[in-house]
Short mmCIF file of C-alpha atoms and ligand atoms in Angstrom, two decimals:
data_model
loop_
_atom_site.label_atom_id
_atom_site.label_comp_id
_atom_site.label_asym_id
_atom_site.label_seq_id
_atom_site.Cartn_x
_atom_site.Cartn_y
_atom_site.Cartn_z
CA UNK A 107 -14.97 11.07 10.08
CA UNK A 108 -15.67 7.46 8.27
CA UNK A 109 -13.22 6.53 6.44
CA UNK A 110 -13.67 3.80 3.92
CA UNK A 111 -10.83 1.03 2.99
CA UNK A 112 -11.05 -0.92 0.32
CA UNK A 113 -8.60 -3.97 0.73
CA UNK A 114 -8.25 -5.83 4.17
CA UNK A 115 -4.66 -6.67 3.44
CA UNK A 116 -1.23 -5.96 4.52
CA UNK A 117 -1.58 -2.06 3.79
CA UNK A 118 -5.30 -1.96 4.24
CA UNK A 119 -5.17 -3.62 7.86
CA UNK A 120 -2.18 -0.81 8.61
CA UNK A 121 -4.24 2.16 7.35
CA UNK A 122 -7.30 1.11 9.36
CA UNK A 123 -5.06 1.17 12.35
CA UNK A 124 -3.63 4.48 12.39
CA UNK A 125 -7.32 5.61 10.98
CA UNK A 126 -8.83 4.10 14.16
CA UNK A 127 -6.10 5.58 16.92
CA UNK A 128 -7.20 8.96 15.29
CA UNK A 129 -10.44 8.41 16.22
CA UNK A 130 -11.93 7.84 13.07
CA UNK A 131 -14.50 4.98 12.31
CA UNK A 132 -13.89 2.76 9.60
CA UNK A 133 -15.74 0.77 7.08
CA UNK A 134 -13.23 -1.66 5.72
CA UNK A 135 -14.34 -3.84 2.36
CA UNK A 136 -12.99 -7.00 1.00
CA UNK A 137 -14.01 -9.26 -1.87
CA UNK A 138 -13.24 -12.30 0.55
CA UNK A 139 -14.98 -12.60 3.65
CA UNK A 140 -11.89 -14.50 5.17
CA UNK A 141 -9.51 -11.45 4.87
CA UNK A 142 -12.28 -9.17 6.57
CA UNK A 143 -12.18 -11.26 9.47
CA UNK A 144 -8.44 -11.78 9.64
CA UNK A 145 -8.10 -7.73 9.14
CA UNK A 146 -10.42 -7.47 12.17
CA UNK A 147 -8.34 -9.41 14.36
CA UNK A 148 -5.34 -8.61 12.84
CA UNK A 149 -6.92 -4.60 14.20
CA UNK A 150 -7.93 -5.93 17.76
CA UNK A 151 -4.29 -6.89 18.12
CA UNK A 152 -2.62 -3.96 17.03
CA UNK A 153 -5.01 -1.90 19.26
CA UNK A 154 -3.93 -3.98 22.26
CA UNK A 155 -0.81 -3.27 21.71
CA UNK A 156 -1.31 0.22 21.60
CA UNK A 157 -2.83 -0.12 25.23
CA UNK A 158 0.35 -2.03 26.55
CA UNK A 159 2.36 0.65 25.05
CA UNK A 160 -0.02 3.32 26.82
CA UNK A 161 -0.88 5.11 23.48
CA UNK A 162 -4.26 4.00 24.15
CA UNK A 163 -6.06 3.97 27.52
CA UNK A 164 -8.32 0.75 28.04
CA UNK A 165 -11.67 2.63 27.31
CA UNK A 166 -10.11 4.06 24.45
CA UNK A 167 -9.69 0.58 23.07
CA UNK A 168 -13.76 -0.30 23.94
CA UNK A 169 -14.29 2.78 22.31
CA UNK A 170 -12.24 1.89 19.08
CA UNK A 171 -13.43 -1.63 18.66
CA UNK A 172 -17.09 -0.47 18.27
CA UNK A 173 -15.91 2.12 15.62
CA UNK A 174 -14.73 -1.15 12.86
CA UNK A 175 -16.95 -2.57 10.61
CA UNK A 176 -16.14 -4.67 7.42
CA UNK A 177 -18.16 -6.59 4.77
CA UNK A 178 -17.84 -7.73 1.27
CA UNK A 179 -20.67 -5.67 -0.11
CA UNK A 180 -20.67 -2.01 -2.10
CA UNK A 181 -22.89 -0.54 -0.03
CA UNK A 182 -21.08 -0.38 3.32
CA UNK A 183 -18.76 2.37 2.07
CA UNK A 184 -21.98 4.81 1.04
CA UNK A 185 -21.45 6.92 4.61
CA UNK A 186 -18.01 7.90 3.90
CA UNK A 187 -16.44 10.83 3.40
CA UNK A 188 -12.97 9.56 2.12
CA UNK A 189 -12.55 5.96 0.76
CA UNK A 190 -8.98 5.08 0.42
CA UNK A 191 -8.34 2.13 -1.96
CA UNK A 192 -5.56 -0.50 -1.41
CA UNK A 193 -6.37 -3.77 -3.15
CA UNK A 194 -4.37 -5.35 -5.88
CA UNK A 195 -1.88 -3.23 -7.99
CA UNK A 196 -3.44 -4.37 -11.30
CA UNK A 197 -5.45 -0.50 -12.94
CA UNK A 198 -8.28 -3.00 -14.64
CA UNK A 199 -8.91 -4.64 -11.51
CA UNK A 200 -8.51 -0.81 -9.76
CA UNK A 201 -10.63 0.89 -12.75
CA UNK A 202 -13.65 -1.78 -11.70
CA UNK A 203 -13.84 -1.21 -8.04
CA UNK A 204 -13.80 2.64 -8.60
CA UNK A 205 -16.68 2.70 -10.92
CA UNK A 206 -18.57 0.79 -7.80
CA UNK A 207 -17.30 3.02 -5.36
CA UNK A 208 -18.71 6.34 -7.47
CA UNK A 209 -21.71 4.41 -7.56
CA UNK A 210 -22.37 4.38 -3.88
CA UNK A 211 -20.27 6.65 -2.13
CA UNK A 212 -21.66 10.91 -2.08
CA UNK A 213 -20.87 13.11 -4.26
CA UNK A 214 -18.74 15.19 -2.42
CA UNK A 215 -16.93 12.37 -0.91
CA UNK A 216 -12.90 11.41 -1.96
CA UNK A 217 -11.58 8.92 -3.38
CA UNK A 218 -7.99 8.35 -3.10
CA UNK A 219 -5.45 5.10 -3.70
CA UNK A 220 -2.67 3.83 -2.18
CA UNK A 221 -1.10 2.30 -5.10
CA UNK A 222 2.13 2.61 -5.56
CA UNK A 223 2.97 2.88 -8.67
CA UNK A 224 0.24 3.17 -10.97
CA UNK A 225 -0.03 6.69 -12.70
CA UNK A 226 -2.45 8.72 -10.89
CA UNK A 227 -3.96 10.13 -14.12
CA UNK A 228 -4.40 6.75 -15.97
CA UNK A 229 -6.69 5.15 -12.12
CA UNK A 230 -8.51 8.07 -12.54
CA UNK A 231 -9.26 8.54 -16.44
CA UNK A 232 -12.76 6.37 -15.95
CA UNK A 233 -13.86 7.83 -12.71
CA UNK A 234 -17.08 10.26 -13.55
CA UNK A 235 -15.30 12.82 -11.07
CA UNK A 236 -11.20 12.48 -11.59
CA UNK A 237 -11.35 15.54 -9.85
CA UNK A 238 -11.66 14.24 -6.29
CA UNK A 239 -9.27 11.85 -6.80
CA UNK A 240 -5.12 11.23 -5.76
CA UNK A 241 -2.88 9.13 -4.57
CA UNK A 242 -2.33 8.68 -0.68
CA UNK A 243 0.37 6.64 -0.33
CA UNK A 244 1.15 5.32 2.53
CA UNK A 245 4.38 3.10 3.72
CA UNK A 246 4.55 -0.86 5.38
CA UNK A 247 3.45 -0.97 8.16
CA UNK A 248 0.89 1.62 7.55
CA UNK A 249 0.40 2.19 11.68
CA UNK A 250 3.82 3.09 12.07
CA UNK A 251 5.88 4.35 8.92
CA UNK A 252 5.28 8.20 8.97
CA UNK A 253 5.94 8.88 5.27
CA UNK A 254 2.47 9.90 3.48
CA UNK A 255 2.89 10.56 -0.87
CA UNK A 256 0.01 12.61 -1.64
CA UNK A 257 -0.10 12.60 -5.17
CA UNK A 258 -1.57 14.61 -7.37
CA UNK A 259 -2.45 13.50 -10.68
CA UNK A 260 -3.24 16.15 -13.61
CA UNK A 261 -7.21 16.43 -12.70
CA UNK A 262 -6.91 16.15 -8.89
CA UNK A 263 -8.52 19.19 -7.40
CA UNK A 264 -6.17 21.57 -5.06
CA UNK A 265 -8.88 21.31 -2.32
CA UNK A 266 -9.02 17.25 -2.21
CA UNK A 267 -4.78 17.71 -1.86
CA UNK A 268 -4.98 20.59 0.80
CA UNK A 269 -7.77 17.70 2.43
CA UNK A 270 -5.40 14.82 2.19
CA UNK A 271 -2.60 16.58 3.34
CA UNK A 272 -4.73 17.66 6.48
CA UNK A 273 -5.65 14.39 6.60
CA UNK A 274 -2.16 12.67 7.14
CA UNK A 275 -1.34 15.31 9.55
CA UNK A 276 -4.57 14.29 11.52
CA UNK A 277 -3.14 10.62 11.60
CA UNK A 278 -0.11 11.78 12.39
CA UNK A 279 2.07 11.23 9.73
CA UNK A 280 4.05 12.95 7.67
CA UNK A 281 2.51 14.06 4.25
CA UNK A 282 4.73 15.27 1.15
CA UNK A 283 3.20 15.95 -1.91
CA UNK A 284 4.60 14.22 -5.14
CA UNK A 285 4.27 14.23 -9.14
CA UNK A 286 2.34 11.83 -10.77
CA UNK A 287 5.60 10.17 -11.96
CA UNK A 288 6.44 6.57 -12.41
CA UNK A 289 7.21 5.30 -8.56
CA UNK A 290 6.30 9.06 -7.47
CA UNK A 291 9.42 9.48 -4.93
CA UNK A 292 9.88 6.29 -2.79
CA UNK A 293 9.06 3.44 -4.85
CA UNK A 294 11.49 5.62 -7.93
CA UNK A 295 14.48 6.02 -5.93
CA UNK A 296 13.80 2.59 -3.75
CA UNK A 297 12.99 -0.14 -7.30
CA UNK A 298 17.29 -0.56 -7.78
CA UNK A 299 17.61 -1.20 -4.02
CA UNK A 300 15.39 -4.83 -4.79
CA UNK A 301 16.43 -5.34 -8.52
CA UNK A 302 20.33 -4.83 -8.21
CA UNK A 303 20.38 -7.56 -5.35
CA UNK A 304 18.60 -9.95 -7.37
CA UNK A 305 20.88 -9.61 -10.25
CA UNK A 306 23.41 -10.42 -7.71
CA UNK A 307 21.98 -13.15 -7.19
CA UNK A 308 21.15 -14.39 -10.59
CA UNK A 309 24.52 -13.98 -11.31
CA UNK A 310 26.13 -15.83 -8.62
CA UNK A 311 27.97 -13.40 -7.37
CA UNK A 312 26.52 -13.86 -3.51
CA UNK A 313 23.58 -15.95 -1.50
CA UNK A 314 20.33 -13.96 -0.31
CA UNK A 315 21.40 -14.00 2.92
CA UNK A 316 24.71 -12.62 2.07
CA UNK A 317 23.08 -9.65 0.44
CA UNK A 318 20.91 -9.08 2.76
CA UNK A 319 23.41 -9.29 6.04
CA UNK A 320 25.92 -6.52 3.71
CA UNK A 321 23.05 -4.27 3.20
CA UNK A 322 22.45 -4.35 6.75
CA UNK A 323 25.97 -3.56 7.87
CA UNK A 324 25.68 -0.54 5.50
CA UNK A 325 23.10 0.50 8.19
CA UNK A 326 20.08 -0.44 6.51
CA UNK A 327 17.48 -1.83 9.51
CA UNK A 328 16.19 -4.38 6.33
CA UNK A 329 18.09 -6.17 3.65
CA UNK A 330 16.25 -5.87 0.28
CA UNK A 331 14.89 -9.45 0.71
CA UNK A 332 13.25 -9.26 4.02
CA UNK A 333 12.20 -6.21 3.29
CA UNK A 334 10.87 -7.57 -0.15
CA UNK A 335 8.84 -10.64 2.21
CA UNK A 336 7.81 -8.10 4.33
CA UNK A 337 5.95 -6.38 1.50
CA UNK A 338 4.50 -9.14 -0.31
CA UNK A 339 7.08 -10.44 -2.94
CA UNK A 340 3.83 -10.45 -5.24
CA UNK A 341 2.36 -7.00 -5.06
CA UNK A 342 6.48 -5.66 -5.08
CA UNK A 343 7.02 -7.41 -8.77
CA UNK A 344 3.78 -6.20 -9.56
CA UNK A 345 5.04 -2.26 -8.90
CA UNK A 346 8.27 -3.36 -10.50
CA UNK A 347 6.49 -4.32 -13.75
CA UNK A 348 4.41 -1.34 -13.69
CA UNK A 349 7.14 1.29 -13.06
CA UNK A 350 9.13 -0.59 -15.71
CA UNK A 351 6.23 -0.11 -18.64
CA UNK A 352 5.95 3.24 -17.46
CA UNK A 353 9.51 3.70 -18.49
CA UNK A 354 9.01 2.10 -21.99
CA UNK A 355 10.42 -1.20 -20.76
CA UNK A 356 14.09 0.30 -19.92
CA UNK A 357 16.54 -2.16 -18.98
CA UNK A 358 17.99 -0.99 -15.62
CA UNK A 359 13.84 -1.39 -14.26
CA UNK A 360 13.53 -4.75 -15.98
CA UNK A 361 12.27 -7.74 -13.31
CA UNK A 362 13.84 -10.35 -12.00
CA UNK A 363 13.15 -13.79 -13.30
CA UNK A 364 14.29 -14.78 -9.65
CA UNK A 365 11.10 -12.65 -8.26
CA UNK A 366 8.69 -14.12 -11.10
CA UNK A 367 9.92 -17.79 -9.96
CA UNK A 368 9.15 -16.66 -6.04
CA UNK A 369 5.75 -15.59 -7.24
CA UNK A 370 5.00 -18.57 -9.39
CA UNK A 371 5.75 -21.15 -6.38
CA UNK A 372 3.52 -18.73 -3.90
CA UNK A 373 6.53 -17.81 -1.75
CA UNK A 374 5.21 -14.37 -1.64
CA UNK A 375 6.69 -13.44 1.82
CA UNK A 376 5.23 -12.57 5.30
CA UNK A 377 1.76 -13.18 4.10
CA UNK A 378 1.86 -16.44 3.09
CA UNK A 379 4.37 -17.60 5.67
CA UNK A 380 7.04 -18.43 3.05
CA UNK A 381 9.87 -15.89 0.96
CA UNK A 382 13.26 -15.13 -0.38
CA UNK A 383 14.06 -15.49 3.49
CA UNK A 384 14.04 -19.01 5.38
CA UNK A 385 13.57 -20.97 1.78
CA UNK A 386 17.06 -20.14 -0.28
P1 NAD Y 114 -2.45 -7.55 -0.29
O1 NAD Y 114 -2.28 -8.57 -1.35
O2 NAD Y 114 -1.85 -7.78 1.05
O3 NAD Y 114 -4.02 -7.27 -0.05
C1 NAD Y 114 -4.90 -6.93 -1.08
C2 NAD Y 114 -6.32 -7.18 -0.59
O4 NAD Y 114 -7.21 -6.68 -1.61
C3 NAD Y 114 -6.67 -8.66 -0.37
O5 NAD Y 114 -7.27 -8.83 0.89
C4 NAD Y 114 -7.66 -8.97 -1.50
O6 NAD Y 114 -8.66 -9.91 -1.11
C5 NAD Y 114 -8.28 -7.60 -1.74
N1 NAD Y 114 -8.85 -7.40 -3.06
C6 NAD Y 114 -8.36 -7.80 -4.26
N2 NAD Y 114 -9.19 -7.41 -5.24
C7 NAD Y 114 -10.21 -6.72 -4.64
C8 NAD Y 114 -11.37 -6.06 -5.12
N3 NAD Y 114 -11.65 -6.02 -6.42
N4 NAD Y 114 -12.19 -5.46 -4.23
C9 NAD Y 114 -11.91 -5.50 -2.91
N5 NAD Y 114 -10.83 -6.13 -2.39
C10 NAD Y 114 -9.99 -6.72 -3.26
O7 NAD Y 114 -1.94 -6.18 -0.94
P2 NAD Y 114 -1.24 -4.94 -0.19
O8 NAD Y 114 0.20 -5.27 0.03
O9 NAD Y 114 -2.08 -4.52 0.95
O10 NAD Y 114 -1.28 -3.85 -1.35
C11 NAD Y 114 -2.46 -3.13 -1.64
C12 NAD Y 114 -2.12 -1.88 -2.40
O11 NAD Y 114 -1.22 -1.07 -1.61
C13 NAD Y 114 -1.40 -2.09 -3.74
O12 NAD Y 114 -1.82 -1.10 -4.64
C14 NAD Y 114 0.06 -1.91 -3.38
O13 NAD Y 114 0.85 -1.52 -4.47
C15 NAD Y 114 -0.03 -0.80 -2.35
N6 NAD Y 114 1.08 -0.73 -1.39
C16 NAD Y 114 1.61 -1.86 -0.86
C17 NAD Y 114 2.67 -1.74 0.05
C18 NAD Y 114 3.26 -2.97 0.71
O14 NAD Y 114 4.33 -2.84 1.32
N7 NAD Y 114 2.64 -4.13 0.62
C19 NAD Y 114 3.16 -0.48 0.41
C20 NAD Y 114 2.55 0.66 -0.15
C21 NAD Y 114 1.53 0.53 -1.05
#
């Protein structure tokens, strides 16, 4: 199958990995032709590794390398038969690449994003075919989490769910199928496990690196600040604000002016080499 990814980023790089060690080839689009080529060798090293770990064999890997394109133009996504968004968490910005997408992509092809918090129904009101559109949401590091949401939003069709479903199975993950509810599952139950700790902090009750090492002894493999760098501080407060409208601005999903003040300086974690971690 070709799979289309719009977004060479952090979750966009992941997806094309697992999509590529299913055998799958994959058109992957960018706006900048710098993250296109940083996705691609970001790709080449994960695949490596998968040799060294002997989940690929070396042809395999020749095999897989050949089956990667990217670009920065519309039309390189026309062959496939599921394009999977994952580019900023902003719906205008979402709303605009989807109208190009219907524009070039077949008729009979999906469409699905991997936002994580934008209503399902509201990224799909302008498509001219909502109904072979969802949500397939998948978890940092794409290659490796398991997790799959598969959301259905009110005009999804039952046959482009049944194919996502199928699909997450085929990439080996695990799929559930969630409402199209603020945060769907994860990013519902997760948002108080990054905004309580930055209250904490704001208040003055503890350092980040306090928090963080408590959370861990609580068994937690991340504290809520790595794990916040690890996502991209950014696109996190982004899904924080939107879950937070989506609740008609309720306090206990409010943002952290700590978070906005990371953003602001460009600390936005992994990404741009700077976070909450290795700068308090
Ligand atoms: P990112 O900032 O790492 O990458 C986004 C990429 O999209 C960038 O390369 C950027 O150049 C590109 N882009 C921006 N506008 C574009 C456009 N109009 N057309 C094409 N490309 C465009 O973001 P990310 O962390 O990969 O997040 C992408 C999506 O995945 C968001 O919706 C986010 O909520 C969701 N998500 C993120 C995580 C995470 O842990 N980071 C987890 C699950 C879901």
């Amino acid at each position: 199958m070709t799979i289309g990814i719009c977004g060479a980023g952090t979750m966009g790089r992941g997806i094309a990995v697992a999509a590529l060690l299913a055998g799958n080839t994959v058109v992957l689009f960018d706006i900048s032709a710098d993250a296109c080529s940083a996705a691609e060798k970001y790709i080449a090293a994960q695949l490596e590794k998968a040799v060294e770990k002997k989940k690929l064999s070396a042809e395999e890997l020749e095999k897989a390398k050949t089956r990667i394109s990217s670009g920065t133009s519309f039309g390189i996504l026309a062959p496939c038969h599921l394009v999977i968004e994952a580019i900023a968490e902003i719906a205008e910005i979402k709303h605009r690449l989807f109208a190009e997408i219907e524009k070039v992509v077949a008729t009979d092809a999906i469409i699905a994003t991997n936002t994580s918090s934008i209503s399902i129904a509201s990224l799909a009101s302008p498509l001219q075919h909502p109904e072979r559109f969802c949500g397939l949401h998948f978890f940092n590091p794409a290659h490796i989490m398991k997790l799959v949401e598969v959301v259905k939003g009110p005009k999804s069709a039952a046959q482009v769910i049944t194919f996502c479903v199928d699909f997450a199975k085929h990439l080996g993950k695990t799929p559930v199928v969630a409402k199209d509810v603020p945060g769907f599952i994860v990013n519902r139950v997760a948002r108080n496990f990054y905004n309580e700790p930055q209250r904490i902090v704001m208040e003055g009750a503890a350092q980040i690196p306090q928090v963080d090492r408590l959370i861990r002894a609580l068994g937690f493999k991340m504290g809520p600040f790595e794990l916040m760098d690890l996502i991209g501080v950014d696109v996190n407060l982004d899904v924080t604000k939107s879950q937070w409208e989506q609740f008609f601005y309720e306090p206990r999903f409010a943002p952290s002016m700590l978070q906005q003040s990371y953003v602001d300086a460009g600390l936005h974690g992994k990404k741009t080499g700077g976070g909450f971690t290795g700068n308090e």
